[in-house]
PDB file of C-alpha atoms in Angstrom:
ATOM      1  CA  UNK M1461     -61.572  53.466 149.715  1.00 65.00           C
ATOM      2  CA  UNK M1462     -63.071  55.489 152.273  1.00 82.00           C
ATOM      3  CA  UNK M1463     -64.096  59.176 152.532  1.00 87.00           C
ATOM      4  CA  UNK M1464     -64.431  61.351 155.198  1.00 93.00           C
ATOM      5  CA  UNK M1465     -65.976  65.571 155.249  1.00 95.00           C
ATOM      6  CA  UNK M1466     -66.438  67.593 158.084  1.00 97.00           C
ATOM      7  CA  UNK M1467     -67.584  70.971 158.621  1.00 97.00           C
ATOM      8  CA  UNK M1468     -67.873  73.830 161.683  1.00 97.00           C
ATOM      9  CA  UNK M1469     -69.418  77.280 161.006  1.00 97.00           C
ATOM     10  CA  UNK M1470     -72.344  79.287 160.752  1.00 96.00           C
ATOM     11  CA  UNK M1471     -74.427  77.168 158.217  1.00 96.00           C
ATOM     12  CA  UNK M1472     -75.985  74.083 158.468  1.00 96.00           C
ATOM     13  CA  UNK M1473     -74.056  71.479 157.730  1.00 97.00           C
ATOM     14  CA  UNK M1474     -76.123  69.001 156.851  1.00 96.00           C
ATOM     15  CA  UNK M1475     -76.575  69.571 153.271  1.00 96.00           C
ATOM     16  CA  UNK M1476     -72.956  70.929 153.116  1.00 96.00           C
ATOM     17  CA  UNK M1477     -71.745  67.558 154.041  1.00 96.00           C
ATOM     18  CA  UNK M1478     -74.237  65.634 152.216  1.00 94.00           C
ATOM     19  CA  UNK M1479     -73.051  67.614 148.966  1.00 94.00           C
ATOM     20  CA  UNK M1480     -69.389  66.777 149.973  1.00 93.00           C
ATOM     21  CA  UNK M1481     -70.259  62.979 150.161  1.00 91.00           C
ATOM     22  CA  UNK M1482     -71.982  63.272 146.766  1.00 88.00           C
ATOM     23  CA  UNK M1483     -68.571  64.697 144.985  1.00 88.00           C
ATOM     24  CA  UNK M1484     -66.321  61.802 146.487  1.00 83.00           C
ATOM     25  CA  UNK M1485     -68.838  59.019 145.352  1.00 76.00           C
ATOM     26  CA  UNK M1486     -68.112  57.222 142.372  1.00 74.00           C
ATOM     27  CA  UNK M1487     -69.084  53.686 142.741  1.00 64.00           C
ATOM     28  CA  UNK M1488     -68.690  50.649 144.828  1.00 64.00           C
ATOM     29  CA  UNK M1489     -69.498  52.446 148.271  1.00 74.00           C
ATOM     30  CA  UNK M1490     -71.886  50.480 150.452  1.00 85.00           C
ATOM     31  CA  UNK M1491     -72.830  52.752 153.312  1.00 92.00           C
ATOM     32  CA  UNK M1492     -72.438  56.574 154.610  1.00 94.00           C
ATOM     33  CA  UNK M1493     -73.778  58.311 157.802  1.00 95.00           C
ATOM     34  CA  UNK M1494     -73.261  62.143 159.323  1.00 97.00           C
ATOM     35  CA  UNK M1495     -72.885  62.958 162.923  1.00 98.00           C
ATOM     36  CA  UNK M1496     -73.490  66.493 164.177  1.00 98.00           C
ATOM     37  CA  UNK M1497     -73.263  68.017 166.999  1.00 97.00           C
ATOM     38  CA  UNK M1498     -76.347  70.547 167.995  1.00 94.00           C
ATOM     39  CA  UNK M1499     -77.250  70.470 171.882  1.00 92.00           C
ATOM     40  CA  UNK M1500     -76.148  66.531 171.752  1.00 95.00           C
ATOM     41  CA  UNK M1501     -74.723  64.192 168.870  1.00 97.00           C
ATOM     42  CA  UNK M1502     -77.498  63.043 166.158  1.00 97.00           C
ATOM     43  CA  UNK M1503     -75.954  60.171 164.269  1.00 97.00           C
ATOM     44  CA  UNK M1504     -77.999  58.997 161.250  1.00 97.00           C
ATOM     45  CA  UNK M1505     -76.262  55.929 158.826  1.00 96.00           C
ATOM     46  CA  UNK M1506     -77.072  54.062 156.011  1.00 95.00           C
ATOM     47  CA  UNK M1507     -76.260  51.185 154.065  1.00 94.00           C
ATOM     48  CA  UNK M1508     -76.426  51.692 150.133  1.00 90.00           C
ATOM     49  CA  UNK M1509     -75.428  54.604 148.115  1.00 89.00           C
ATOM     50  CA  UNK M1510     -75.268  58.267 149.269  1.00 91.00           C
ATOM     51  CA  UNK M1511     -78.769  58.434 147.988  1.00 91.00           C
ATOM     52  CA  UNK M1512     -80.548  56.212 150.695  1.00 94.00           C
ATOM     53  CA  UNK M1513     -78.606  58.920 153.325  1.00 95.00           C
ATOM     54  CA  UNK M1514     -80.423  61.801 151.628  1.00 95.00           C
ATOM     55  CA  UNK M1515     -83.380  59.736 151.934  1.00 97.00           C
ATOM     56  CA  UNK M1516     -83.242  59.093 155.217  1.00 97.00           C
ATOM     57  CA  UNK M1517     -82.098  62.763 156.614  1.00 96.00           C
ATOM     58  CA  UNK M1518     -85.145  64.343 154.244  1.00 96.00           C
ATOM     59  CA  UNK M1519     -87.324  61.783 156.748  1.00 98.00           C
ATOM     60  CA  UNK M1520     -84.838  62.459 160.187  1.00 96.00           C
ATOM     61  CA  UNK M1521     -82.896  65.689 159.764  1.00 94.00           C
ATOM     62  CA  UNK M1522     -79.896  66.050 161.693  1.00 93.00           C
ATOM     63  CA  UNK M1523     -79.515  69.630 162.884  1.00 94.00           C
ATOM     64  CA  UNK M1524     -76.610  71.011 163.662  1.00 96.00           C
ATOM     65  CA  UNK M1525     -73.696  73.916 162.476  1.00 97.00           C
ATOM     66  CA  UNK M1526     -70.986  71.403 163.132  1.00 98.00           C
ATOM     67  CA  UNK M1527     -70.390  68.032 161.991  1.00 97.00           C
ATOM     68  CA  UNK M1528     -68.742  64.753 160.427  1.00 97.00           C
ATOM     69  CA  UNK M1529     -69.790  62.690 157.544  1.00 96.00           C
ATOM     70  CA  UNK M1530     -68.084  59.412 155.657  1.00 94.00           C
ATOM     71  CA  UNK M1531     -68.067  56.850 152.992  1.00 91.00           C
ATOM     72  CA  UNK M1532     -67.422  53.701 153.415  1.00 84.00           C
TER      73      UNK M1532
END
């Protein structure tokens, strides 16, 4: 099963959709990304757990107030 967050508003959503991703994982998931929209689409993915994600966006943040994220 698949899950899917998104977010518009004032705060960053990054971490806001990161968290959301985090609540819907429970096991058996074997890749996530976010896409958000600030000044042009930054799209970061990863295969693995919502952990490797937070991984990589602590190395490539992806700025933005509005945004998309999913499990797959």
């Amino acid at each position: 099963m698949c899950g899917i967050v998104a977010y518009t508003g004032a705060r960053d959503a990054q971490p806001l959709l990161l968290e959301a991703l985090g609540r819907l994982e429970y096991r058996g998931y074997d890749s996530s990304g976010v896409a958000l929209l600030n000044g042009g689409l930054h799209i970061r993915k990863k295969s693995g757990r919502i952990a490797e994600l937070a991984k990589l966006l602590r190395a490539q943040p992806a700025p933005g107030h509005t945004g998309i994220s999913h499990t797959r």
